[in-house]
mmCIF file of N, CA, C and O in Angstrom:
data_model
loop_
_atom_site.group_PDB
_atom_site.id
_atom_site.type_symbol
_atom_site.label_atom_id
_atom_site.label_comp_id
_atom_site.label_asym_id
_atom_site.label_seq_id
_atom_site.Cartn_x
_atom_site.Cartn_y
_atom_site.Cartn_z
ATOM 1 N N MET R 158 -9.256 11.647 -12.037
ATOM 2 C CA MET R 158 -9.426 10.965 -13.303
ATOM 3 C C MET R 158 -8.952 9.516 -13.176
ATOM 4 O O MET R 158 -7.902 9.249 -12.602
ATOM 5 N N THR R 159 -9.728 8.600 -13.665
ATOM 6 C CA THR R 159 -9.418 7.179 -13.566
ATOM 7 C C THR R 159 -8.580 6.725 -14.758
ATOM 8 O O THR R 159 -8.825 7.135 -15.886
ATOM 9 N N ILE R 160 -7.606 5.865 -14.492
ATOM 10 C CA ILE R 160 -6.825 5.242 -15.557
ATOM 11 C C ILE R 160 -7.539 3.953 -15.952
ATOM 12 O O ILE R 160 -7.812 3.101 -15.099
ATOM 13 N N ALA R 161 -7.827 3.787 -17.234
ATOM 14 C CA ALA R 161 -8.476 2.560 -17.713
ATOM 15 C C ALA R 161 -7.575 1.366 -17.407
ATOM 16 O O ALA R 161 -6.353 1.431 -17.577
ATOM 17 N N THR R 162 -8.166 0.275 -16.968
ATOM 18 C CA THR R 162 -7.407 -0.917 -16.614
ATOM 19 C C THR R 162 -6.501 -1.352 -17.762
ATOM 20 O O THR R 162 -5.334 -1.702 -17.548
ATOM 21 N N ALA R 163 -6.992 -1.305 -18.978
ATOM 22 C CA ALA R 163 -6.213 -1.730 -20.148
ATOM 23 C C ALA R 163 -4.965 -0.882 -20.364
ATOM 24 O O ALA R 163 -4.039 -1.305 -21.051
ATOM 25 N N LYS R 164 -4.912 0.302 -19.754
ATOM 26 C CA LYS R 164 -3.771 1.213 -19.925
ATOM 27 C C LYS R 164 -2.714 1.047 -18.831
ATOM 28 O O LYS R 164 -1.679 1.708 -18.874
ATOM 29 N N LEU R 165 -2.963 0.192 -17.850
ATOM 30 C CA LEU R 165 -1.977 -0.008 -16.785
ATOM 31 C C LEU R 165 -0.705 -0.629 -17.364
ATOM 32 O O LEU R 165 -0.773 -1.507 -18.233
ATOM 33 N N SER R 166 0.442 -0.183 -16.880
ATOM 34 C CA SER R 166 1.731 -0.539 -17.481
ATOM 35 C C SER R 166 2.143 -1.988 -17.291
ATOM 36 O O SER R 166 2.655 -2.612 -18.211
ATOM 37 N N ASP R 167 1.972 -2.521 -16.096
ATOM 38 C CA ASP R 167 2.455 -3.876 -15.814
ATOM 39 C C ASP R 167 1.362 -4.902 -16.100
ATOM 40 O O ASP R 167 0.253 -4.783 -15.571
ATOM 41 N N PRO R 168 1.658 -5.926 -16.910
ATOM 42 C CA PRO R 168 0.618 -6.915 -17.265
ATOM 43 C C PRO R 168 0.028 -7.657 -16.064
ATOM 44 O O PRO R 168 -1.179 -7.924 -16.037
ATOM 45 N N ALA R 169 0.852 -7.985 -15.065
ATOM 46 C CA ALA R 169 0.332 -8.700 -13.894
ATOM 47 C C ALA R 169 -0.598 -7.806 -13.087
ATOM 48 O O ALA R 169 -1.673 -8.239 -12.648
ATOM 49 N N VAL R 170 -0.215 -6.560 -12.902
ATOM 50 C CA VAL R 170 -1.059 -5.610 -12.172
ATOM 51 C C VAL R 170 -2.347 -5.364 -12.953
ATOM 52 O O VAL R 170 -3.435 -5.301 -12.371
ATOM 53 N N ARG R 171 -2.246 -5.255 -14.263
ATOM 54 C CA ARG R 171 -3.434 -5.075 -15.109
ATOM 55 C C ARG R 171 -4.405 -6.244 -14.908
ATOM 56 O O ARG R 171 -5.604 -6.047 -14.724
ATOM 57 N N THR R 172 -3.885 -7.476 -14.898
ATOM 58 C CA THR R 172 -4.723 -8.662 -14.686
ATOM 59 C C THR R 172 -5.335 -8.657 -13.290
ATOM 60 O O THR R 172 -6.505 -8.995 -13.109
ATOM 61 N N PHE R 173 -4.560 -8.277 -12.293
ATOM 62 C CA PHE R 173 -5.005 -8.192 -10.902
ATOM 63 C C PHE R 173 -6.208 -7.248 -10.785
ATOM 64 O O PHE R 173 -7.252 -7.608 -10.236
ATOM 65 N N VAL R 174 -6.074 -6.042 -11.338
ATOM 66 C CA VAL R 174 -7.151 -5.045 -11.275
ATOM 67 C C VAL R 174 -8.376 -5.531 -12.063
ATOM 68 O O VAL R 174 -9.513 -5.434 -11.583
ATOM 69 N N ALA R 175 -8.151 -6.074 -13.251
ATOM 70 C CA ALA R 175 -9.269 -6.563 -14.073
ATOM 71 C C ALA R 175 -10.023 -7.679 -13.366
ATOM 72 O O ALA R 175 -11.259 -7.727 -13.396
ATOM 73 N N ALA R 176 -9.298 -8.577 -12.703
ATOM 74 C CA ALA R 176 -9.941 -9.690 -11.995
ATOM 75 C C ALA R 176 -10.788 -9.186 -10.830
ATOM 76 O O ALA R 176 -11.907 -9.657 -10.618
ATOM 77 N N ILE R 177 -10.271 -8.210 -10.077
ATOM 78 C CA ILE R 177 -11.065 -7.633 -8.985
ATOM 79 C C ILE R 177 -12.343 -7.041 -9.547
ATOM 80 O O ILE R 177 -13.443 -7.321 -9.060
ATOM 81 N N ASN R 178 -12.221 -6.229 -10.589
ATOM 82 C CA ASN R 178 -13.386 -5.515 -11.117
ATOM 83 C C ASN R 178 -14.397 -6.448 -11.776
ATOM 84 O O ASN R 178 -15.582 -6.127 -11.823
ATOM 85 N N ALA R 179 -13.934 -7.615 -12.234
ATOM 86 C CA ALA R 179 -14.837 -8.602 -12.832
ATOM 87 C C ALA R 179 -15.401 -9.561 -11.786
ATOM 88 O O ALA R 179 -16.256 -10.393 -12.097
ATOM 89 N N GLY R 180 -14.911 -9.469 -10.543
ATOM 90 C CA GLY R 180 -15.346 -10.409 -9.506
ATOM 91 C C GLY R 180 -14.856 -11.818 -9.781
ATOM 92 O O GLY R 180 -15.472 -12.794 -9.374
ATOM 93 N N ASP R 181 -13.708 -11.937 -10.463
ATOM 94 C CA ASP R 181 -13.191 -13.232 -10.909
ATOM 95 C C ASP R 181 -12.068 -13.700 -9.985
ATOM 96 O O ASP R 181 -10.894 -13.406 -10.204
ATOM 97 N N ARG R 182 -12.446 -14.430 -8.954
ATOM 98 C CA ARG R 182 -11.492 -14.910 -7.950
ATOM 99 C C ARG R 182 -10.442 -15.825 -8.568
ATOM 100 O O ARG R 182 -9.264 -15.775 -8.218
ATOM 101 N N ASP R 183 -10.855 -16.702 -9.495
ATOM 102 C CA ASP R 183 -9.912 -17.633 -10.124
ATOM 103 C C ASP R 183 -8.845 -16.886 -10.922
ATOM 104 O O ASP R 183 -7.665 -17.210 -10.847
ATOM 105 N N ALA R 184 -9.256 -15.886 -11.701
ATOM 106 C CA ALA R 184 -8.285 -15.090 -12.475
ATOM 107 C C ALA R 184 -7.360 -14.326 -11.528
ATOM 108 O O ALA R 184 -6.165 -14.191 -11.794
ATOM 109 N N PHE R 185 -7.911 -13.838 -10.426
ATOM 110 C CA PHE R 185 -7.122 -13.128 -9.429
ATOM 111 C C PHE R 185 -6.038 -14.050 -8.876
ATOM 112 O O PHE R 185 -4.861 -13.698 -8.857
ATOM 113 N N LEU R 186 -6.428 -15.234 -8.428
ATOM 114 C CA LEU R 186 -5.465 -16.164 -7.844
ATOM 115 C C LEU R 186 -4.442 -16.630 -8.881
ATOM 116 O O LEU R 186 -3.288 -16.879 -8.548
ATOM 117 N N ALA R 187 -4.842 -16.719 -10.148
ATOM 118 C CA ALA R 187 -3.936 -17.182 -11.202
ATOM 119 C C ALA R 187 -2.789 -16.210 -11.466
ATOM 120 O O ALA R 187 -1.736 -16.626 -11.954
ATOM 121 N N VAL R 188 -2.964 -14.927 -11.145
ATOM 122 C CA VAL R 188 -1.902 -13.945 -11.385
ATOM 123 C C VAL R 188 -0.927 -13.859 -10.198
ATOM 124 O O VAL R 188 0.070 -13.168 -10.263
ATOM 125 N N LEU R 189 -1.213 -14.594 -9.141
ATOM 126 C CA LEU R 189 -0.349 -14.612 -7.958
ATOM 127 C C LEU R 189 0.569 -15.835 -7.989
ATOM 128 O O LEU R 189 0.187 -16.887 -8.507
ATOM 129 N N THR R 190 1.754 -15.694 -7.402
ATOM 130 C CA THR R 190 2.604 -16.865 -7.207
ATOM 131 C C THR R 190 1.934 -17.760 -6.162
ATOM 132 O O THR R 190 1.117 -17.283 -5.353
ATOM 133 N N PRO R 191 2.249 -19.066 -6.155
ATOM 134 C CA PRO R 191 1.601 -19.976 -5.189
ATOM 135 C C PRO R 191 1.821 -19.575 -3.730
ATOM 136 O O PRO R 191 0.985 -19.851 -2.879
ATOM 137 N N ASP R 192 2.944 -18.911 -3.441
ATOM 138 C CA ASP R 192 3.265 -18.533 -2.062
ATOM 139 C C ASP R 192 3.099 -17.031 -1.823
ATOM 140 O O ASP R 192 3.713 -16.467 -0.914
ATOM 141 N N ALA R 193 2.257 -16.389 -2.605
ATOM 142 C CA ALA R 193 2.073 -14.936 -2.501
ATOM 143 C C ALA R 193 1.631 -14.533 -1.093
ATOM 144 O O ALA R 193 0.921 -15.273 -0.407
ATOM 145 N N THR R 194 2.076 -13.334 -0.699
ATOM 146 C CA THR R 194 1.720 -12.769 0.600
ATOM 147 C C THR R 194 1.186 -11.362 0.399
ATOM 148 O O THR R 194 1.317 -10.783 -0.681
ATOM 149 N N MET R 195 0.582 -10.825 1.455
ATOM 150 C CA MET R 195 0.044 -9.465 1.374
ATOM 151 C C MET R 195 -0.046 -8.841 2.744
ATOM 152 O O MET R 195 0.007 -9.524 3.763
ATOM 153 N N SER R 196 -0.179 -7.504 2.729
ATOM 154 C CA SER R 196 -0.438 -6.773 3.972
ATOM 155 C C SER R 196 -1.518 -5.736 3.725
ATOM 156 O O SER R 196 -1.715 -5.281 2.596
ATOM 157 N N ASP R 197 -2.207 -5.387 4.799
ATOM 158 C CA ASP R 197 -3.235 -4.348 4.771
ATOM 159 C C ASP R 197 -2.938 -3.389 5.915
ATOM 160 O O ASP R 197 -2.833 -3.819 7.073
ATOM 161 N N ASP R 198 -2.758 -2.122 5.576
ATOM 162 C CA ASP R 198 -2.417 -1.094 6.564
ATOM 163 C C ASP R 198 -1.239 -1.506 7.441
ATOM 164 O O ASP R 198 -1.232 -1.293 8.649
ATOM 165 N N GLY R 199 -0.223 -2.143 6.809
ATOM 166 C CA GLY R 199 1.017 -2.464 7.500
ATOM 167 C C GLY R 199 1.038 -3.784 8.251
ATOM 168 O O GLY R 199 2.068 -4.159 8.797
ATOM 169 N N SER R 200 -0.092 -4.503 8.283
ATOM 170 C CA SER R 200 -0.135 -5.789 8.984
ATOM 171 C C SER R 200 -0.297 -6.925 7.984
ATOM 172 O O SER R 200 -1.199 -6.884 7.138
ATOM 173 N N ASP R 201 0.571 -7.932 8.080
ATOM 174 C CA ASP R 201 0.422 -9.093 7.212
ATOM 175 C C ASP R 201 -0.908 -9.775 7.503
ATOM 176 O O ASP R 201 -1.333 -9.870 8.664
ATOM 177 N N ARG R 202 -1.546 -10.238 6.449
ATOM 178 C CA ARG R 202 -2.854 -10.901 6.559
ATOM 179 C C ARG R 202 -2.800 -12.241 5.840
ATOM 180 O O ARG R 202 -1.972 -12.447 4.956
ATOM 181 N N ASP R 203 -3.740 -13.122 6.162
ATOM 182 C CA ASP R 203 -3.926 -14.351 5.399
ATOM 183 C C ASP R 203 -4.567 -13.951 4.069
ATOM 184 O O ASP R 203 -5.688 -13.443 4.048
ATOM 185 N N LEU R 204 -3.847 -14.147 2.987
ATOM 186 C CA LEU R 204 -4.274 -13.642 1.688
ATOM 187 C C LEU R 204 -5.662 -14.141 1.291
ATOM 188 O O LEU R 204 -6.528 -13.351 0.922
ATOM 189 N N ARG R 205 -5.893 -15.429 1.355
ATOM 190 C CA ARG R 205 -7.186 -15.964 0.899
ATOM 191 C C ARG R 205 -8.349 -15.486 1.775
ATOM 192 O O ARG R 205 -9.398 -15.147 1.260
ATOM 193 N N ASP R 206 -8.148 -15.445 3.067
ATOM 194 C CA ASP R 206 -9.207 -14.927 3.937
ATOM 195 C C ASP R 206 -9.477 -13.458 3.621
ATOM 196 O O ASP R 206 -10.629 -13.025 3.542
ATOM 197 N N TRP R 207 -8.414 -12.678 3.446
ATOM 198 C CA TRP R 207 -8.562 -11.249 3.206
ATOM 199 C C TRP R 207 -9.285 -10.973 1.895
ATOM 200 O O TRP R 207 -10.198 -10.145 1.863
ATOM 201 N N ILE R 208 -8.890 -11.655 0.817
ATOM 202 C CA ILE R 208 -9.544 -11.362 -0.470
ATOM 203 C C ILE R 208 -11.017 -11.743 -0.447
ATOM 204 O O ILE R 208 -11.843 -11.074 -1.065
ATOM 205 N N ASP R 209 -11.343 -12.813 0.272
ATOM 206 C CA ASP R 209 -12.760 -13.176 0.354
ATOM 207 C C ASP R 209 -13.537 -12.139 1.161
ATOM 208 O O ASP R 209 -14.606 -11.703 0.755
ATOM 209 N N LYS R 210 -12.978 -11.712 2.281
ATOM 210 C CA LYS R 210 -13.667 -10.758 3.157
ATOM 211 C C LYS R 210 -13.733 -9.358 2.558
ATOM 212 O O LYS R 210 -14.745 -8.666 2.691
ATOM 213 N N GLU R 211 -12.650 -8.915 1.908
ATOM 214 C CA GLU R 211 -12.552 -7.526 1.450
ATOM 215 C C GLU R 211 -12.899 -7.318 -0.023
ATOM 216 O O GLU R 211 -13.182 -6.189 -0.424
ATOM 217 N N ILE R 212 -12.831 -8.383 -0.830
ATOM 218 C CA ILE R 212 -13.050 -8.211 -2.267
ATOM 219 C C ILE R 212 -14.223 -9.044 -2.767
ATOM 220 O O ILE R 212 -15.233 -8.504 -3.210
ATOM 221 N N PHE R 213 -14.090 -10.365 -2.739
ATOM 222 C CA PHE R 213 -14.972 -11.203 -3.545
ATOM 223 C C PHE R 213 -16.346 -11.483 -2.953
ATOM 224 O O PHE R 213 -17.262 -11.797 -3.702
ATOM 225 N N THR R 214 -16.544 -11.356 -1.656
ATOM 226 C CA THR R 214 -17.898 -11.537 -1.115
ATOM 227 C C THR R 214 -18.623 -10.205 -0.934
ATOM 228 O O THR R 214 -19.804 -10.193 -0.609
ATOM 229 N N VAL R 215 -17.900 -9.099 -1.155
ATOM 230 C CA VAL R 215 -18.487 -7.774 -0.912
ATOM 231 C C VAL R 215 -18.346 -6.846 -2.127
ATOM 232 O O VAL R 215 -18.333 -5.627 -2.000
ATOM 233 N N ARG R 216 -18.227 -7.453 -3.301
ATOM 234 C CA ARG R 216 -18.186 -6.712 -4.574
ATOM 235 C C ARG R 216 -17.130 -5.615 -4.593
ATOM 236 O O ARG R 216 -17.427 -4.457 -4.905
ATOM 237 N N GLY R 217 -15.906 -5.997 -4.287
ATOM 238 C CA GLY R 217 -14.804 -5.047 -4.338
ATOM 239 C C GLY R 217 -14.575 -4.528 -5.745
ATOM 240 O O GLY R 217 -14.768 -5.243 -6.727
ATOM 241 N N ARG R 218 -14.165 -3.268 -5.810
ATOM 242 C CA ARG R 218 -13.861 -2.629 -7.099
ATOM 243 C C ARG R 218 -12.713 -1.663 -6.879
ATOM 244 O O ARG R 218 -12.656 -0.968 -5.872
ATOM 245 N N ILE R 219 -11.802 -1.624 -7.851
ATOM 246 C CA ILE R 219 -10.642 -0.746 -7.756
ATOM 247 C C ILE R 219 -10.612 0.155 -8.990
ATOM 248 O O ILE R 219 -10.637 -0.324 -10.119
ATOM 249 N N ASP R 220 -10.615 1.455 -8.749
ATOM 250 C CA ASP R 220 -10.538 2.454 -9.819
ATOM 251 C C ASP R 220 -9.219 3.195 -9.647
ATOM 252 O O ASP R 220 -9.066 4.014 -8.729
ATOM 253 N N VAL R 221 -8.270 2.900 -10.531
ATOM 254 C CA VAL R 221 -6.911 3.431 -10.416
ATOM 255 C C VAL R 221 -6.887 4.903 -10.797
ATOM 256 O O VAL R 221 -7.378 5.292 -11.854
ATOM 257 N N GLN R 222 -6.285 5.707 -9.928
ATOM 258 C CA GLN R 222 -6.136 7.144 -10.161
ATOM 259 C C GLN R 222 -4.756 7.469 -10.725
ATOM 260 O O GLN R 222 -4.642 8.267 -11.648
ATOM 261 N N THR R 223 -3.711 6.877 -10.146
ATOM 262 C CA THR R 223 -2.346 7.106 -10.614
ATOM 263 C C THR R 223 -1.554 5.819 -10.503
ATOM 264 O O THR R 223 -1.884 4.937 -9.699
ATOM 265 N N GLU R 224 -0.505 5.730 -11.322
ATOM 266 C CA GLU R 224 0.445 4.629 -11.191
ATOM 267 C C GLU R 224 1.852 5.206 -11.262
ATOM 268 O O GLU R 224 2.079 6.250 -11.880
ATOM 269 N N SER R 225 2.782 4.519 -10.596
ATOM 270 C CA SER R 225 4.189 4.933 -10.611
ATOM 271 C C SER R 225 5.040 3.678 -10.492
ATOM 272 O O SER R 225 4.513 2.557 -10.421
ATOM 273 N N ASP R 226 6.357 3.863 -10.463
ATOM 274 C CA ASP R 226 7.300 2.761 -10.314
ATOM 275 C C ASP R 226 7.044 1.665 -11.354
ATOM 276 O O ASP R 226 6.938 0.487 -11.021
ATOM 277 N N GLY R 227 6.909 2.074 -12.621
ATOM 278 C CA GLY R 227 6.707 1.099 -13.701
ATOM 279 C C GLY R 227 5.407 0.333 -13.598
ATOM 280 O O GLY R 227 5.294 -0.775 -14.108
ATOM 281 N N GLY R 228 4.429 0.922 -12.922
ATOM 282 C CA GLY R 228 3.137 0.256 -12.755
ATOM 283 C C GLY R 228 3.049 -0.605 -11.511
ATOM 284 O O GLY R 228 2.044 -1.265 -11.278
ATOM 285 N N HIS R 229 4.090 -0.581 -10.678
ATOM 286 C CA HIS R 229 4.103 -1.419 -9.471
ATOM 287 C C HIS R 229 3.574 -0.697 -8.237
ATOM 288 O O HIS R 229 3.519 -1.288 -7.156
ATOM 289 N N ALA R 230 3.174 0.556 -8.394
ATOM 290 C CA ALA R 230 2.589 1.322 -7.282
ATOM 291 C C ALA R 230 1.370 2.065 -7.827
ATOM 292 O O ALA R 230 1.455 2.730 -8.857
ATOM 293 N N LEU R 231 0.253 1.906 -7.146
ATOM 294 C CA LEU R 231 -0.993 2.536 -7.573
ATOM 295 C C LEU R 231 -1.596 3.341 -6.431
ATOM 296 O O LEU R 231 -1.466 2.967 -5.268
ATOM 297 N N ILE R 232 -2.280 4.412 -6.795
ATOM 298 C CA ILE R 232 -3.221 5.074 -5.899
ATOM 299 C C ILE R 232 -4.579 4.855 -6.546
ATOM 300 O O ILE R 232 -4.755 5.084 -7.759
ATOM 301 N N ALA R 233 -5.533 4.382 -5.759
ATOM 302 C CA ALA R 233 -6.823 4.003 -6.330
ATOM 303 C C ALA R 233 -7.946 4.266 -5.349
ATOM 304 O O ALA R 233 -7.735 4.287 -4.136
ATOM 305 N N ASN R 234 -9.132 4.449 -5.894
ATOM 306 C CA ASN R 234 -10.331 4.444 -5.073
ATOM 307 C C ASN R 234 -10.805 3.001 -5.035
ATOM 308 O O ASN R 234 -11.097 2.407 -6.071
ATOM 309 N N PHE R 235 -10.831 2.435 -3.830
ATOM 310 C CA PHE R 235 -11.291 1.060 -3.647
ATOM 311 C C PHE R 235 -12.657 1.118 -2.985
ATOM 312 O O PHE R 235 -12.850 1.836 -2.006
ATOM 313 N N THR R 236 -13.586 0.364 -3.526
ATOM 314 C CA THR R 236 -14.955 0.350 -3.021
ATOM 315 C C THR R 236 -15.370 -1.085 -2.739
ATOM 316 O O THR R 236 -15.069 -1.983 -3.536
ATOM 317 N N ASN R 237 -16.047 -1.301 -1.610
ATOM 318 C CA ASN R 237 -16.724 -2.573 -1.377
ATOM 319 C C ASN R 237 -17.971 -2.317 -0.525
ATOM 320 O O ASN R 237 -18.183 -1.206 -0.038
ATOM 321 N N GLU R 238 -18.793 -3.351 -0.407
ATOM 322 C CA GLU R 238 -20.071 -3.186 0.300
ATOM 323 C C GLU R 238 -19.904 -3.060 1.811
ATOM 324 O O GLU R 238 -20.850 -2.679 2.491
ATOM 325 N N THR R 239 -18.730 -3.375 2.347
ATOM 326 C CA THR R 239 -18.495 -3.267 3.785
ATOM 327 C C THR R 239 -18.081 -1.855 4.171
ATOM 328 O O THR R 239 -18.630 -1.258 5.089
ATOM 329 N N TRP R 240 -17.097 -1.312 3.473
ATOM 330 C CA TRP R 240 -16.473 -0.051 3.866
ATOM 331 C C TRP R 240 -16.860 1.127 2.988
ATOM 332 O O TRP R 240 -16.481 2.257 3.304
ATOM 333 N N GLY R 241 -17.540 0.895 1.870
ATOM 334 C CA GLY R 241 -17.820 1.987 0.942
ATOM 335 C C GLY R 241 -16.565 2.305 0.150
ATOM 336 O O GLY R 241 -15.767 1.420 -0.142
ATOM 337 N N GLU R 242 -16.355 3.581 -0.166
ATOM 338 C CA GLU R 242 -15.207 3.972 -0.978
ATOM 339 C C GLU R 242 -14.117 4.580 -0.117
ATOM 340 O O GLU R 242 -14.400 5.364 0.782
ATOM 341 N N MET R 243 -12.878 4.197 -0.406
ATOM 342 C CA MET R 243 -11.736 4.784 0.294
ATOM 343 C C MET R 243 -10.573 4.928 -0.679
ATOM 344 O O MET R 243 -10.442 4.163 -1.624
ATOM 345 N N ARG R 244 -9.756 5.922 -0.430
ATOM 346 C CA ARG R 244 -8.552 6.134 -1.237
ATOM 347 C C ARG R 244 -7.481 5.207 -0.684
ATOM 348 O O ARG R 244 -7.189 5.222 0.522
ATOM 349 N N THR R 245 -6.903 4.392 -1.569
ATOM 350 C CA THR R 245 -5.958 3.374 -1.136
ATOM 351 C C THR R 245 -4.674 3.437 -1.960
ATOM 352 O O THR R 245 -4.663 3.900 -3.098
ATOM 353 N N ALA R 246 -3.611 2.950 -1.356
ATOM 354 C CA ALA R 246 -2.334 2.775 -2.041
ATOM 355 C C ALA R 246 -2.087 1.275 -2.183
ATOM 356 O O ALA R 246 -2.418 0.496 -1.283
ATOM 357 N N TRP R 247 -1.540 0.891 -3.317
ATOM 358 C CA TRP R 247 -1.211 -0.514 -3.593
ATOM 359 C C TRP R 247 0.224 -0.562 -4.090
ATOM 360 O O TRP R 247 0.612 0.245 -4.923
ATOM 361 N N ARG R 248 1.006 -1.515 -3.601
ATOM 362 C CA ARG R 248 2.370 -1.722 -4.075
ATOM 363 C C ARG R 248 2.538 -3.209 -4.353
ATOM 364 O O ARG R 248 2.102 -4.045 -3.549
ATOM 365 N N PHE R 249 3.148 -3.515 -5.490
ATOM 366 C CA PHE R 249 3.262 -4.896 -5.961
ATOM 367 C C PHE R 249 4.710 -5.308 -6.125
ATOM 368 O O PHE R 249 5.527 -4.534 -6.617
ATOM 369 N N THR R 250 5.007 -6.543 -5.731
ATOM 370 C CA THR R 250 6.283 -7.177 -6.019
ATOM 371 C C THR R 250 6.004 -8.240 -7.076
ATOM 372 O O THR R 250 5.143 -9.109 -6.875
ATOM 373 N N ILE R 251 6.718 -8.136 -8.190
ATOM 374 C CA ILE R 251 6.498 -9.039 -9.324
ATOM 375 C C ILE R 251 7.658 -10.019 -9.391
ATOM 376 O O ILE R 251 8.823 -9.629 -9.280
ATOM 377 N N ASP R 252 7.338 -11.292 -9.582
ATOM 378 C CA ASP R 252 8.344 -12.346 -9.671
ATOM 379 C C ASP R 252 7.960 -13.266 -10.827
ATOM 380 O O ASP R 252 6.928 -13.943 -10.767
ATOM 381 N N GLY R 253 8.740 -13.245 -11.894
ATOM 382 C CA GLY R 253 8.465 -14.116 -13.034
ATOM 383 C C GLY R 253 7.140 -13.819 -13.702
ATOM 384 O O GLY R 253 6.475 -14.738 -14.185
ATOM 385 N N GLY R 254 6.740 -12.551 -13.723
ATOM 386 C CA GLY R 254 5.492 -12.164 -14.379
ATOM 387 C C GLY R 254 4.249 -12.344 -13.525
ATOM 388 O O GLY R 254 3.137 -12.105 -13.981
ATOM 389 N N LYS R 255 4.433 -12.786 -12.274
ATOM 390 C CA LYS R 255 3.299 -12.935 -11.351
ATOM 391 C C LYS R 255 3.550 -12.095 -10.103
ATOM 392 O O LYS R 255 4.685 -11.712 -9.813
ATOM 393 N N ILE R 256 2.492 -11.843 -9.379
ATOM 394 C CA ILE R 256 2.587 -11.038 -8.166
ATOM 395 C C ILE R 256 2.927 -11.955 -6.988
ATOM 396 O O ILE R 256 2.175 -12.887 -6.689
ATOM 397 N N SER R 257 4.064 -11.682 -6.350
ATOM 398 C CA SER R 257 4.467 -12.490 -5.192
ATOM 399 C C SER R 257 4.080 -11.824 -3.874
ATOM 400 O O SER R 257 4.013 -12.493 -2.844
ATOM 401 N N ARG R 258 3.820 -10.507 -3.935
ATOM 402 C CA ARG R 258 3.357 -9.792 -2.740
ATOM 403 C C ARG R 258 2.658 -8.521 -3.170
ATOM 404 O O ARG R 258 3.060 -7.884 -4.139
ATOM 405 N N PHE R 259 1.609 -8.202 -2.419
ATOM 406 C CA PHE R 259 1.027 -6.868 -2.562
ATOM 407 C C PHE R 259 0.737 -6.307 -1.190
ATOM 408 O O PHE R 259 0.454 -7.033 -0.245
ATOM 409 N N ASP R 260 0.923 -4.992 -1.103
ATOM 410 C CA ASP R 260 0.684 -4.267 0.128
ATOM 411 C C ASP R 260 -0.343 -3.183 -0.188
ATOM 412 O O ASP R 260 -0.206 -2.488 -1.189
ATOM 413 N N THR R 261 -1.353 -3.095 0.631
ATOM 414 C CA THR R 261 -2.381 -2.083 0.438
ATOM 415 C C THR R 261 -2.675 -1.391 1.757
ATOM 416 O O THR R 261 -2.311 -1.886 2.826
ATOM 417 N N GLY R 262 -3.311 -0.261 1.661
ATOM 418 C CA GLY R 262 -3.691 0.484 2.849
ATOM 419 C C GLY R 262 -4.263 1.825 2.432
ATOM 420 O O GLY R 262 -4.230 2.194 1.256
ATOM 421 N N GLN R 263 -4.770 2.534 3.397
ATOM 422 C CA GLN R 263 -5.344 3.843 3.082
ATOM 423 C C GLN R 263 -4.246 4.791 2.634
ATOM 424 O O GLN R 263 -3.133 4.769 3.159
ATOM 425 N N ALA R 264 -4.578 5.594 1.648
ATOM 426 C CA ALA R 264 -3.610 6.554 1.096
ATOM 427 C C ALA R 264 -3.848 7.932 1.667
ATOM 428 O O ALA R 264 -4.941 8.262 2.051
#
């Protein structure tokens, strides 16, 4: 069962998911701190290169299945035109209402 984006607990995470699903790169970047970092499957990646390759040029979509840790940890089905659908885990570090780091990988 999918959790509606509007029902996600943390406002920054809610904006992050909504921006991905709307294909809105500007809104996505606006919810991140200027020095935000990320990892994929345990390896740090260049955030801007990764989001373009994995999300915004390949119609990425995130359908949240569960949330925990006050909305800072998600299990979701992530879909894009490169990899199809996969079950993923997302963990967020929030700083001043913005995301300073996110870690994702297969769940």
